[in-house]
mmCIF file with all atom_site columns, C-alpha atoms in Angstrom:
data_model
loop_
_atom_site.group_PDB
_atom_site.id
_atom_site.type_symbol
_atom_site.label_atom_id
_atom_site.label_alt_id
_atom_site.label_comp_id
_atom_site.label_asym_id
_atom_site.label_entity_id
_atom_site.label_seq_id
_atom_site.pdbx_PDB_ins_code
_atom_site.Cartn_x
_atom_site.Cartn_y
_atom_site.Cartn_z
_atom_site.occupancy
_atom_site.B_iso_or_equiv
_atom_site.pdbx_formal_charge
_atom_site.auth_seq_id
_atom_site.auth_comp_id
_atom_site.auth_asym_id
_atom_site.auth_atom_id
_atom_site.pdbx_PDB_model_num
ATOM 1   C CA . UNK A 1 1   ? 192.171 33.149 110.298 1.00 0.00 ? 174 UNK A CA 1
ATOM 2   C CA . UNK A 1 2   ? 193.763 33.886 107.223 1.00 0.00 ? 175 UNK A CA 1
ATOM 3   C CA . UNK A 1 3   ? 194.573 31.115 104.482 1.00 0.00 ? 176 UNK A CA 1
ATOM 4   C CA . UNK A 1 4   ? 192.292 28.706 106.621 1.00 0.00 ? 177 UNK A CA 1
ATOM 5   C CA . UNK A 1 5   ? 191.845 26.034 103.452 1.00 0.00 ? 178 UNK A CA 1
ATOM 6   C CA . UNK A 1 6   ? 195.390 26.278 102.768 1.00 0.00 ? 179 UNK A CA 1
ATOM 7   C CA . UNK A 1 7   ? 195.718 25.232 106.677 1.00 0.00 ? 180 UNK A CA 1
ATOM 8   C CA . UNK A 1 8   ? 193.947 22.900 106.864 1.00 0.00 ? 181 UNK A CA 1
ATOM 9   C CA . UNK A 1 9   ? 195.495 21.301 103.489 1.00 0.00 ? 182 UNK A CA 1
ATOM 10  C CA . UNK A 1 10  ? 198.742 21.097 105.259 1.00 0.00 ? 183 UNK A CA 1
ATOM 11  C CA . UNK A 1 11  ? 197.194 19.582 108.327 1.00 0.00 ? 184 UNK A CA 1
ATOM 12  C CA . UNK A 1 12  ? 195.772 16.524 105.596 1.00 0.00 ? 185 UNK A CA 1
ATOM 13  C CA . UNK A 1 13  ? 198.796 16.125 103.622 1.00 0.00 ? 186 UNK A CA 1
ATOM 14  C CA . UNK A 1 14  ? 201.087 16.172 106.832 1.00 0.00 ? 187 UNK A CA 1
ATOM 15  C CA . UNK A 1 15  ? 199.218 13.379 108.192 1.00 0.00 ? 188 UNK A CA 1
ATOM 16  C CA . UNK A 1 16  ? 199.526 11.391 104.951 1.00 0.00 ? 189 UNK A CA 1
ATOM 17  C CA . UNK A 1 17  ? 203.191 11.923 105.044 1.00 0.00 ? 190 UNK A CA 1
ATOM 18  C CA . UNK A 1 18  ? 203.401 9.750  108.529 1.00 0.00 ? 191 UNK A CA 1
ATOM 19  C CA . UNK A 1 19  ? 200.357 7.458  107.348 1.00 0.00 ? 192 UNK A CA 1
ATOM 20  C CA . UNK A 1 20  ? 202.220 6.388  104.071 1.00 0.00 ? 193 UNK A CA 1
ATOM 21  C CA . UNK A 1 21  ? 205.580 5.962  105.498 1.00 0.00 ? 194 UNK A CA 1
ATOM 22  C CA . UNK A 1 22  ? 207.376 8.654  103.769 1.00 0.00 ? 195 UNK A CA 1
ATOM 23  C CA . UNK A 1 23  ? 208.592 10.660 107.384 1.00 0.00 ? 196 UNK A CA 1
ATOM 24  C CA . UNK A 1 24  ? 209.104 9.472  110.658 1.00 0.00 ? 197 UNK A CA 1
ATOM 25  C CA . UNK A 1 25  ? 207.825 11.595 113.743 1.00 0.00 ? 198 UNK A CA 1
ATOM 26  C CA . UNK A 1 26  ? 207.916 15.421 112.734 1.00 0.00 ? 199 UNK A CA 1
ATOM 27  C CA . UNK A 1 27  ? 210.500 14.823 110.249 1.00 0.00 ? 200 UNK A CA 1
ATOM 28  C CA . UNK A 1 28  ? 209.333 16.227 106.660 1.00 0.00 ? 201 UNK A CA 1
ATOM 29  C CA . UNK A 1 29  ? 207.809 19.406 105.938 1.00 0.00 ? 202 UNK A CA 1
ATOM 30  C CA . UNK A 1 30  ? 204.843 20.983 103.613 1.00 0.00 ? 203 UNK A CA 1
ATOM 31  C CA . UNK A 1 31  ? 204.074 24.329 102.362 1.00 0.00 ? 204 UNK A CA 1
ATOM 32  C CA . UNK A 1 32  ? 201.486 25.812 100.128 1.00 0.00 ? 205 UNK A CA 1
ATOM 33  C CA . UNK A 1 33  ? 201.501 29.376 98.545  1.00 0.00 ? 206 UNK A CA 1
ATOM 34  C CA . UNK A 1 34  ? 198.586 31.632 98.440  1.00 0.00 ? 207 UNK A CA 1
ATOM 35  C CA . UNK A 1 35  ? 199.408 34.810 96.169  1.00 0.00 ? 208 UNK A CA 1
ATOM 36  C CA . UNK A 1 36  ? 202.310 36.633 98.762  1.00 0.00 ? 209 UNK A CA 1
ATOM 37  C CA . UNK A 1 37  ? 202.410 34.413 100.996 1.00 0.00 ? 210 UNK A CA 1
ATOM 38  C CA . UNK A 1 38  ? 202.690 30.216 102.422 1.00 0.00 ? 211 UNK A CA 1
ATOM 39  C CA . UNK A 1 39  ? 201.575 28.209 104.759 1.00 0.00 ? 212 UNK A CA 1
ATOM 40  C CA . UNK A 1 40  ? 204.163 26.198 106.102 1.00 0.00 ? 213 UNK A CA 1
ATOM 41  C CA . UNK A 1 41  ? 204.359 23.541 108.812 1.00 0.00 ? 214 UNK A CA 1
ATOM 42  C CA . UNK A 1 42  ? 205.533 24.172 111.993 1.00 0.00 ? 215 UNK A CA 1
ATOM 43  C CA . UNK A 1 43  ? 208.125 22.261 113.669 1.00 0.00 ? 216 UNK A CA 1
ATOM 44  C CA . UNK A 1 44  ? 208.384 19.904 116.004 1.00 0.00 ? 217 UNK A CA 1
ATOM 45  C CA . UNK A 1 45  ? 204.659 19.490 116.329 1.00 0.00 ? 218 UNK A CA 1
ATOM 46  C CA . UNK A 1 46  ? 203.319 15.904 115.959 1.00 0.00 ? 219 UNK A CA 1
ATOM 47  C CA . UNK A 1 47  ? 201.254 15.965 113.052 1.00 0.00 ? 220 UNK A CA 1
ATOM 48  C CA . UNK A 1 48  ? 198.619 13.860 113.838 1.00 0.00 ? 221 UNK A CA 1
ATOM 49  C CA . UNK A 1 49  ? 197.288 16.577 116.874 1.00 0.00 ? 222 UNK A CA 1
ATOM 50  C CA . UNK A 1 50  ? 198.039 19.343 114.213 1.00 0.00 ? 223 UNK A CA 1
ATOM 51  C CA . UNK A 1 51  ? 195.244 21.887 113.808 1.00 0.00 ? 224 UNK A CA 1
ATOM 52  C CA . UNK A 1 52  ? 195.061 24.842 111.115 1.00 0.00 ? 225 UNK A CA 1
ATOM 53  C CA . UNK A 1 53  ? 195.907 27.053 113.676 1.00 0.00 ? 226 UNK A CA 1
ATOM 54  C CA . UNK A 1 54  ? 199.089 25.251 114.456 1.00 0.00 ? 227 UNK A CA 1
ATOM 55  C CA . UNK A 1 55  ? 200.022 26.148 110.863 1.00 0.00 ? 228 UNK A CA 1
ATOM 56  C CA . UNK A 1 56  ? 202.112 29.458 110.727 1.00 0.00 ? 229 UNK A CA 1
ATOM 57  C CA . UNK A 1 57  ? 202.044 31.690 107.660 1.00 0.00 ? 230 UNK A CA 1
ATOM 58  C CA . UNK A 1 58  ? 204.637 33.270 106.224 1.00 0.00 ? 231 UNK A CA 1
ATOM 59  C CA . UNK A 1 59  ? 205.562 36.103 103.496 1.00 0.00 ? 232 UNK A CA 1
ATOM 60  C CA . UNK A 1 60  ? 207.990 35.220 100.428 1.00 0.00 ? 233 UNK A CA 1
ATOM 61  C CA . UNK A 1 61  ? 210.325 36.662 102.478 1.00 0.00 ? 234 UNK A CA 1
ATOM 62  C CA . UNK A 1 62  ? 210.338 34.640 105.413 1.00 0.00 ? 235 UNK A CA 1
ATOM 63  C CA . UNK A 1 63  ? 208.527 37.000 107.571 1.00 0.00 ? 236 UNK A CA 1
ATOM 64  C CA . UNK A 1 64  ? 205.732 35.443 110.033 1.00 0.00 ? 237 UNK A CA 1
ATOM 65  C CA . UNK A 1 65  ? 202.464 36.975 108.821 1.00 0.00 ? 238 UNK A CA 1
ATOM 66  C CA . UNK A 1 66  ? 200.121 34.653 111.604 1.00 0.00 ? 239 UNK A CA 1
ATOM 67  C CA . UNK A 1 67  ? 200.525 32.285 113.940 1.00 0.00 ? 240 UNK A CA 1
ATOM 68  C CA . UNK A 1 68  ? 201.908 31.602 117.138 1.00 0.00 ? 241 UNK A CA 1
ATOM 69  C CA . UNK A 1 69  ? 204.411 28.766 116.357 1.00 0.00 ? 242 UNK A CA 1
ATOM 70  C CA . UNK A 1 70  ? 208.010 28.486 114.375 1.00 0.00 ? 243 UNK A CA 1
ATOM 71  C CA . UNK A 1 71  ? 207.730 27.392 110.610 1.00 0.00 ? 244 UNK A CA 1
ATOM 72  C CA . UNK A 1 72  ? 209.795 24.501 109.800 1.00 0.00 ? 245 UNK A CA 1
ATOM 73  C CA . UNK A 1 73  ? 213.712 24.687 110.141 1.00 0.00 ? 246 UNK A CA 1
ATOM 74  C CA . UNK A 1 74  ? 213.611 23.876 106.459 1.00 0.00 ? 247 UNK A CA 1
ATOM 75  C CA . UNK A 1 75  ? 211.979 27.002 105.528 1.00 0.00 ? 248 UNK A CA 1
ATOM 76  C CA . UNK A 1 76  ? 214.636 28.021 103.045 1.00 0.00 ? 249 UNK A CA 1
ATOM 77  C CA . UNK A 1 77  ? 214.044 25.383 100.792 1.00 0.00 ? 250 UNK A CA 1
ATOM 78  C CA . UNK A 1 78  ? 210.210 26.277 100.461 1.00 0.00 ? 251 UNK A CA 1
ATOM 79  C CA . UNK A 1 79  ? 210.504 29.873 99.707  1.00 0.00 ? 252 UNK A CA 1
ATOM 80  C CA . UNK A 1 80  ? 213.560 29.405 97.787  1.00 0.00 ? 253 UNK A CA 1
ATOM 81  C CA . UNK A 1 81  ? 211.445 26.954 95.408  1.00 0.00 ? 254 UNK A CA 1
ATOM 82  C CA . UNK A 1 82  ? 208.430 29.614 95.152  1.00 0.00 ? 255 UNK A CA 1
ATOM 83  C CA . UNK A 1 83  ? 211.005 32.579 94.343  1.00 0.00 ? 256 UNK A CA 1
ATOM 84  C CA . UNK A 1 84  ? 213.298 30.552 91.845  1.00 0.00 ? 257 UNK A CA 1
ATOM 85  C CA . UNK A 1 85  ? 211.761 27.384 90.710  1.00 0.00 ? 258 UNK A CA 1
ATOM 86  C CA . UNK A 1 86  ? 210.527 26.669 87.090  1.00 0.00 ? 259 UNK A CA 1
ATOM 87  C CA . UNK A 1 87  ? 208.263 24.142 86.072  1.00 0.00 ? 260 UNK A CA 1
ATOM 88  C CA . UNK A 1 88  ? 209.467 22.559 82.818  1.00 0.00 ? 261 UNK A CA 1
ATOM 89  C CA . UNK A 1 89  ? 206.052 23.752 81.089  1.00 0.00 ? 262 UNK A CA 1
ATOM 90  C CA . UNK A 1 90  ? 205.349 26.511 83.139  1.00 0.00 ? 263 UNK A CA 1
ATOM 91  C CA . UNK A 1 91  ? 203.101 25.566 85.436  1.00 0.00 ? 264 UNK A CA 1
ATOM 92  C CA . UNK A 1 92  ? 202.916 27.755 88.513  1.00 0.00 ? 265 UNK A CA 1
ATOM 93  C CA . UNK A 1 93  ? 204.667 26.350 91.702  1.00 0.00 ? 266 UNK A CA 1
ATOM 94  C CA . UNK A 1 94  ? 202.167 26.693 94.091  1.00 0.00 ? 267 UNK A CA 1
ATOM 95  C CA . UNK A 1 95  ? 202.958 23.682 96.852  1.00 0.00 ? 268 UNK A CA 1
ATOM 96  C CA . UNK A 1 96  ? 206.463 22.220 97.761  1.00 0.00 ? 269 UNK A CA 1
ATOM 97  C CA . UNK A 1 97  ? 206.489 18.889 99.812  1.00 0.00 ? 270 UNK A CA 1
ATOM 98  C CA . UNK A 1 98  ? 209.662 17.311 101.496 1.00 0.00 ? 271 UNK A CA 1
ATOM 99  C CA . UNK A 1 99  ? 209.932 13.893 102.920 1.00 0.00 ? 272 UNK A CA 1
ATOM 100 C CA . UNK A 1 100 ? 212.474 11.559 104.445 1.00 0.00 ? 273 UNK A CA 1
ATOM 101 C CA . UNK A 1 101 ? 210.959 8.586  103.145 1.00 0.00 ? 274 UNK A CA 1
ATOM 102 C CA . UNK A 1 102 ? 213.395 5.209  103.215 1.00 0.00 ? 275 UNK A CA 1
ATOM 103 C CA . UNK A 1 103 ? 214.187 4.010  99.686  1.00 0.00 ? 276 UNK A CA 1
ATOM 104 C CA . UNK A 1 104 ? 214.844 7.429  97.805  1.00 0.00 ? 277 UNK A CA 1
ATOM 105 C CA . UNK A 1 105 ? 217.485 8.474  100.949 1.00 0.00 ? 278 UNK A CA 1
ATOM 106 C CA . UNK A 1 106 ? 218.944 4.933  100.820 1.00 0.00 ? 279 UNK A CA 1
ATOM 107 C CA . UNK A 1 107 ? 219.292 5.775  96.697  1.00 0.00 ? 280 UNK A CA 1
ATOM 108 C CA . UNK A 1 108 ? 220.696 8.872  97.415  1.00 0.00 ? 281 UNK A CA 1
ATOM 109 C CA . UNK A 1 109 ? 223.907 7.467  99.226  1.00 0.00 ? 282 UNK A CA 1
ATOM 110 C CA . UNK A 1 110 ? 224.354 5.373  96.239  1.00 0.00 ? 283 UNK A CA 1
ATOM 111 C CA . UNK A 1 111 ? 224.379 7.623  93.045  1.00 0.00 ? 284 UNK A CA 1
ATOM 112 C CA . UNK A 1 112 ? 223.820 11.138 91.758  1.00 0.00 ? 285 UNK A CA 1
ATOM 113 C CA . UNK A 1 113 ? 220.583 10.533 89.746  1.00 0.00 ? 286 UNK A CA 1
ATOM 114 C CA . UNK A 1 114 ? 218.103 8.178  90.052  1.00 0.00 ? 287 UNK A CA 1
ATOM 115 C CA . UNK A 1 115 ? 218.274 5.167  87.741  1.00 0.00 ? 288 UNK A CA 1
ATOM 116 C CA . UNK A 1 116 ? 215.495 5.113  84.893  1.00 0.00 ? 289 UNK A CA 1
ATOM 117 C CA . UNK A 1 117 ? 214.417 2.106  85.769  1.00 0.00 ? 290 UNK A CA 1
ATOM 118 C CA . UNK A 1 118 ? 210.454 3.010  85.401  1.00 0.00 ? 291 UNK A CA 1
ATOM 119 C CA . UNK A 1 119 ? 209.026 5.530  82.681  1.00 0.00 ? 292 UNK A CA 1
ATOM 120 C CA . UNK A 1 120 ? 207.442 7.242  86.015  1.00 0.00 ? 293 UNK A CA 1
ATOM 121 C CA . UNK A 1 121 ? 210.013 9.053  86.652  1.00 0.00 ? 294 UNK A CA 1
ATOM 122 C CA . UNK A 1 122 ? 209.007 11.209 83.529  1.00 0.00 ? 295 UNK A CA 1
ATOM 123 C CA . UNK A 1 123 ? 206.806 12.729 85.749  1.00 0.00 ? 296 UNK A CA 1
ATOM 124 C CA . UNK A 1 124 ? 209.707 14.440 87.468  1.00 0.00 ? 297 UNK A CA 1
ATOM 125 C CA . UNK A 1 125 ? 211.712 15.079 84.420  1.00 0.00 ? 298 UNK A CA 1
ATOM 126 C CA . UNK A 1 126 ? 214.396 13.642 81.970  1.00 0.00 ? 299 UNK A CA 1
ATOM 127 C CA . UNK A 1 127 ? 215.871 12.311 85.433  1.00 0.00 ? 300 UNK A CA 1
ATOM 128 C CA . UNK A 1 128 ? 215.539 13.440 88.803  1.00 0.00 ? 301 UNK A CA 1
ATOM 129 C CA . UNK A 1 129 ? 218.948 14.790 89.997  1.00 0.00 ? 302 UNK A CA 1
ATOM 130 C CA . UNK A 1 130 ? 220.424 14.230 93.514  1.00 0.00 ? 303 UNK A CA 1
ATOM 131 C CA . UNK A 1 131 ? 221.154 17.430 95.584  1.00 0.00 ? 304 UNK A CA 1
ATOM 132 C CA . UNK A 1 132 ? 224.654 17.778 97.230  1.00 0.00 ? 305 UNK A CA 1
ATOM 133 C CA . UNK A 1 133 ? 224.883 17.215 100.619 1.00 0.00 ? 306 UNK A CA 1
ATOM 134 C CA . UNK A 1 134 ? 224.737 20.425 102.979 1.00 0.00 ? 307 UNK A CA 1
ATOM 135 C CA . UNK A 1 135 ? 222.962 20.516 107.011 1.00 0.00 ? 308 UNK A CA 1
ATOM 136 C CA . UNK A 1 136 ? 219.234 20.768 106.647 1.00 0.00 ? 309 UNK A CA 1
ATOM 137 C CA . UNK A 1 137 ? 217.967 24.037 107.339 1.00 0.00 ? 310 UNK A CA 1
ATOM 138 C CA . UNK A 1 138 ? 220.849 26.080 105.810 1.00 0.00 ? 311 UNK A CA 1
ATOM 139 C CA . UNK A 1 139 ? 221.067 27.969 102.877 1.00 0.00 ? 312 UNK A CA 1
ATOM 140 C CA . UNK A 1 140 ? 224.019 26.176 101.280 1.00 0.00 ? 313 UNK A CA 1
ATOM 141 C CA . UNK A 1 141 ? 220.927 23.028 101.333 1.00 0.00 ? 314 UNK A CA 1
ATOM 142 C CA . UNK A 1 142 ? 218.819 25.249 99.558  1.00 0.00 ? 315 UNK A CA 1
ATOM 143 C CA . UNK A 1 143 ? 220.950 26.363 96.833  1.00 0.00 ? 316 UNK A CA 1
ATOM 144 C CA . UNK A 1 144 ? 222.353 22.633 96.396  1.00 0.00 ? 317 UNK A CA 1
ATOM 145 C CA . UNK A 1 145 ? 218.219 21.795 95.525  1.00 0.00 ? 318 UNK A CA 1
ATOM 146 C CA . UNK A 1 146 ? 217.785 24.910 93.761  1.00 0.00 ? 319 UNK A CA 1
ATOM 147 C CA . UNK A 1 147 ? 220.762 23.209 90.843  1.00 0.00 ? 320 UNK A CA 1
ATOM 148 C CA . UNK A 1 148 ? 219.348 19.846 91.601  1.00 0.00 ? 321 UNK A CA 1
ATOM 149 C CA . UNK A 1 149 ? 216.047 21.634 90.525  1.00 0.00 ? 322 UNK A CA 1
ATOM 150 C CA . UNK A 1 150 ? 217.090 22.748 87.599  1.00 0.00 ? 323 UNK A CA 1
ATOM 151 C CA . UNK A 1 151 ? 214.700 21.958 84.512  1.00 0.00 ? 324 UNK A CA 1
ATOM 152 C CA . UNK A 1 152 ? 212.892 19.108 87.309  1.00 0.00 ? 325 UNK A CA 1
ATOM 153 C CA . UNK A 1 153 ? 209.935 19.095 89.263  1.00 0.00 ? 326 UNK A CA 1
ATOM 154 C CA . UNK A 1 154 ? 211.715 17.427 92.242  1.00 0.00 ? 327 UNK A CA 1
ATOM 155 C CA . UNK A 1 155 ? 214.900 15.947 93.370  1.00 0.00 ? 328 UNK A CA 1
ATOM 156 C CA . UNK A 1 156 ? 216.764 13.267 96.037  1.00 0.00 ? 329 UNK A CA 1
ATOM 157 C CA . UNK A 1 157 ? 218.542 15.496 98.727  1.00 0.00 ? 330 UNK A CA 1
ATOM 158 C CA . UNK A 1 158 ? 221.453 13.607 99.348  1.00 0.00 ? 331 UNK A CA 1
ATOM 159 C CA . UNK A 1 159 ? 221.716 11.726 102.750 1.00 0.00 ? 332 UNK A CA 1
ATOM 160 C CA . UNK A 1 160 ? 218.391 13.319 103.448 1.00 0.00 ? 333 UNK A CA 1
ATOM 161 C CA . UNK A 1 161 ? 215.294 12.664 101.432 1.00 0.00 ? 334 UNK A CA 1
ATOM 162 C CA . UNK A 1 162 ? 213.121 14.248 98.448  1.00 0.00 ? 335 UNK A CA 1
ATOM 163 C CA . UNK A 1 163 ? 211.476 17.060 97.763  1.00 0.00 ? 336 UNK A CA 1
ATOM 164 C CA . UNK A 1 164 ? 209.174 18.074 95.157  1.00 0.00 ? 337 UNK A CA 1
ATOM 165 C CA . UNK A 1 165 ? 206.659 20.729 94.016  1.00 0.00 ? 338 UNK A CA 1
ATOM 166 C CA . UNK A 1 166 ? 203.479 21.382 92.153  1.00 0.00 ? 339 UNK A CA 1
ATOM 167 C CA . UNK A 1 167 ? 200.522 23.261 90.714  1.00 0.00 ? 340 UNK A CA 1
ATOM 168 C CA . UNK A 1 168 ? 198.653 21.952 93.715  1.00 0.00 ? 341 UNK A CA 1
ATOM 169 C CA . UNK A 1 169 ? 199.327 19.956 97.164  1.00 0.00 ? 342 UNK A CA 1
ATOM 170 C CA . UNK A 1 170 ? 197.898 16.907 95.409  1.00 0.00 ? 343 UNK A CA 1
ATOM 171 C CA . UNK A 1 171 ? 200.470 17.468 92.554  1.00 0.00 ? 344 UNK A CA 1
ATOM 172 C CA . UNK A 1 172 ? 203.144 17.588 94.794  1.00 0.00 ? 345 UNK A CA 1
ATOM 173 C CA . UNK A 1 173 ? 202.672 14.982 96.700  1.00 0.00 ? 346 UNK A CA 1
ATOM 174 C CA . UNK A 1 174 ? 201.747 12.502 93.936  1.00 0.00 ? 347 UNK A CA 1
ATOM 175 C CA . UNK A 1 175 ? 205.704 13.250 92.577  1.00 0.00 ? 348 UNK A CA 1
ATOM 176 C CA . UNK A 1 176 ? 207.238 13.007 95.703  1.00 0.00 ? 349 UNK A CA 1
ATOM 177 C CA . UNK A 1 177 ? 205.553 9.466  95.706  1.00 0.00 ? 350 UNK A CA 1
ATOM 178 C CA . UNK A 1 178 ? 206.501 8.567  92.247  1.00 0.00 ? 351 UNK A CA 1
ATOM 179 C CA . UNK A 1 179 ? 210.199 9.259  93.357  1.00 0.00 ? 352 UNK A CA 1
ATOM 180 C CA . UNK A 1 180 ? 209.753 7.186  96.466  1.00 0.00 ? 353 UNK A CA 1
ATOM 181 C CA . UNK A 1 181 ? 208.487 3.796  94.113  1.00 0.00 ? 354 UNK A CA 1
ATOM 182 C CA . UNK A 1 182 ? 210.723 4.096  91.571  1.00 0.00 ? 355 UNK A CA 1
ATOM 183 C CA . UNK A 1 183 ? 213.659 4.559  94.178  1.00 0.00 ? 356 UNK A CA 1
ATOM 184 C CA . UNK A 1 184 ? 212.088 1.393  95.850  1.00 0.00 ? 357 UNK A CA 1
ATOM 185 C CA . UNK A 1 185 ? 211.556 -0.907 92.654  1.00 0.00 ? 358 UNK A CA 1
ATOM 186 C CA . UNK A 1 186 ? 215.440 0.096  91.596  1.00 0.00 ? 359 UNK A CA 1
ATOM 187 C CA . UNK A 1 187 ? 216.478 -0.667 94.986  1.00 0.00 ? 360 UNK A CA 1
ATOM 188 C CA . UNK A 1 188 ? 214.737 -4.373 94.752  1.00 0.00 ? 361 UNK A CA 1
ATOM 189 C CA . UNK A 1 189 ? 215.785 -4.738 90.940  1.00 0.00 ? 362 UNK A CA 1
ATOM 190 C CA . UNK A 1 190 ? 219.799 -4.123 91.844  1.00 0.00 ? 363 UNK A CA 1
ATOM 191 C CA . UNK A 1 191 ? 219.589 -5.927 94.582  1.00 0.00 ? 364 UNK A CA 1
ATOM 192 C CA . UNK A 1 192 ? 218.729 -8.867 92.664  1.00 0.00 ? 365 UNK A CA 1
ATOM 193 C CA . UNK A 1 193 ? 220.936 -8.383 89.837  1.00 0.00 ? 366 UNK A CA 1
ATOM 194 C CA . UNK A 1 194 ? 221.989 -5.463 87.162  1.00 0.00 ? 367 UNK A CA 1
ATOM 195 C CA . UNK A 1 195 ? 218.702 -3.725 86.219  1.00 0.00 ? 368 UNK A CA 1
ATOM 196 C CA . UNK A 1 196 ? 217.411 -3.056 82.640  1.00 0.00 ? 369 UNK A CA 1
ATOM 197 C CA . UNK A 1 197 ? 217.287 1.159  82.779  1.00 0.00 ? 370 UNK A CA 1
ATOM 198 C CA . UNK A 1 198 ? 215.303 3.133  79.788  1.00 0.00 ? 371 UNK A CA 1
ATOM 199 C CA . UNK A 1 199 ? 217.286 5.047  77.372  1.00 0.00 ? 372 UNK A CA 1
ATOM 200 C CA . UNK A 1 200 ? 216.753 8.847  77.841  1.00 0.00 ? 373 UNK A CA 1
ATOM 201 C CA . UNK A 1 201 ? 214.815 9.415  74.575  1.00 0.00 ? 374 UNK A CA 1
ATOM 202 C CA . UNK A 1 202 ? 212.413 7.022  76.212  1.00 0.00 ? 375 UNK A CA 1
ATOM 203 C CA . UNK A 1 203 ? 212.165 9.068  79.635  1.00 0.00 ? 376 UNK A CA 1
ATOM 204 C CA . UNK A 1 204 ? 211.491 12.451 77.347  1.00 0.00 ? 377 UNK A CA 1
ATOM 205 C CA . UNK A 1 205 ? 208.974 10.544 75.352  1.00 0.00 ? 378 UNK A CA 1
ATOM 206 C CA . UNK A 1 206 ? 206.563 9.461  78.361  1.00 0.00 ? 379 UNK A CA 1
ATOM 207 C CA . UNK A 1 207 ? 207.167 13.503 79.393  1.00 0.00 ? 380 UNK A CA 1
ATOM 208 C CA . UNK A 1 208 ? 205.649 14.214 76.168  1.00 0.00 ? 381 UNK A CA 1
ATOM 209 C CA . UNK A 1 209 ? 202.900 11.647 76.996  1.00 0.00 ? 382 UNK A CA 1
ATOM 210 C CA . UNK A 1 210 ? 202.205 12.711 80.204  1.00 0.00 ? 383 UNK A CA 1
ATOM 211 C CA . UNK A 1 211 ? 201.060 16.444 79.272  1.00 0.00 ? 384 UNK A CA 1
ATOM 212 C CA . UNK A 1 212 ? 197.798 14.934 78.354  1.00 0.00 ? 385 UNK A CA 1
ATOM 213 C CA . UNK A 1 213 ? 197.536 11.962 81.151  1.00 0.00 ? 386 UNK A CA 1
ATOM 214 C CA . UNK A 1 214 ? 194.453 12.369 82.685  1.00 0.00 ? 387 UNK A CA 1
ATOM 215 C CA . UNK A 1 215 ? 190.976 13.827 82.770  1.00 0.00 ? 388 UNK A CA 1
ATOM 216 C CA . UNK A 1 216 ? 190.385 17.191 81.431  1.00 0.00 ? 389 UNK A CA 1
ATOM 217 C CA . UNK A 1 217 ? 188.826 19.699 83.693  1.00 0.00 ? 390 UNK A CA 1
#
């Protein structure tokens, strides 16, 4: 079996995605490249039965490589992050993750960037953008992330739910989690009153700060 540790990543990280609230059923979708080509959920399968063999690869091009099952309907939103994404420092772009978790869709009915109301959401980029609206699945949703995208690690699709990428699964899936909290503690904040946001010399500050967060390998 081909890309079996990549498989078996997506198996993990899918079942995180139901265990931590951030889909609901087989909503959602993960992908991780391997040189040429990704493994990429399948859809419609219930992620907690998922197996790495469940887990259909795919070419850049869309092009089923192994695997008996359909990749996910949103499969033109992965590969169009691996052909066209940039990382702000250049890190490669070697996962994508996409979730419909509550508070960032809720946001994204509301405005067309999330508020800065946490310095976390540095780790996304001078803001995280909210993609137009378009049906999932369809190109016209993957070129409204691709501008959402631009210069970010991740975005709110709007009506729909996040999606962000990374050097690794792990990386990928911390962001889309950092989007999900700060979307939450806004939410709470405005609901309560008119939030305190950080100015946007602030926001590129922590960026700065953040290129050395953490221990060195």
């Amino acid at each position: 079996m081909i890309l079996a540790e990549e498989r078996a990543a997506v198996c993990e990280y899918a079942r995180r995605l139901a265990a931590d609230g951030l889909v609901v059923g087989t909503s959602g979708n993960i992908s991780v490249r391997s040189d040429d080509l990704v493994a990429v959920t399948p859809t419609g399968v219930d992620y907690a039965n998922m197996r790495g063999e469940d887990v259909p690869v795919v070419s850049l091009e869309g092009a089923i490589v192994e695997g008996a099952l359909r990749p996910t309907s949103e499969l033109p939103m992965h590969l169009s992050v691996y052909g066209e994404a940039a990382d702000p420092d250049g890190a490669p772009v070697n996962a994508v993750v996409h979730t419909h978790s509550v508070y960032a869709t809720a946001v994204s009915t509301l405005v067309d960037e999330v508020p800065p109301v946490h310095y976390m959401l540095a780790a996304i980029g001078p803001s995280a953008r909210v993609a137009k609206y378009a049906t999932y699945g369809t190109l016209e949703l993957a070129d409204a992330m691709l501008a959402a995208l631009d210069g970010r690690r991740g975005c709110l699709l709007a009506n729909h739910g996040t999606i962000a990428y990374g050097e690794s699964l792990a990386v990928a899936y911390n962001r889309v989690q950092q989007l999900e909290w700060v979307c939450q503690v806004w939410l709470i904040a405005r609901s309560a009153g008119a939030p305190a946001l950080l100015p946007g010399d602030e926001i590129r500050h922590v960026m700065e700060k953040l290129k050395g967060y953490g221990q060195a390998r």
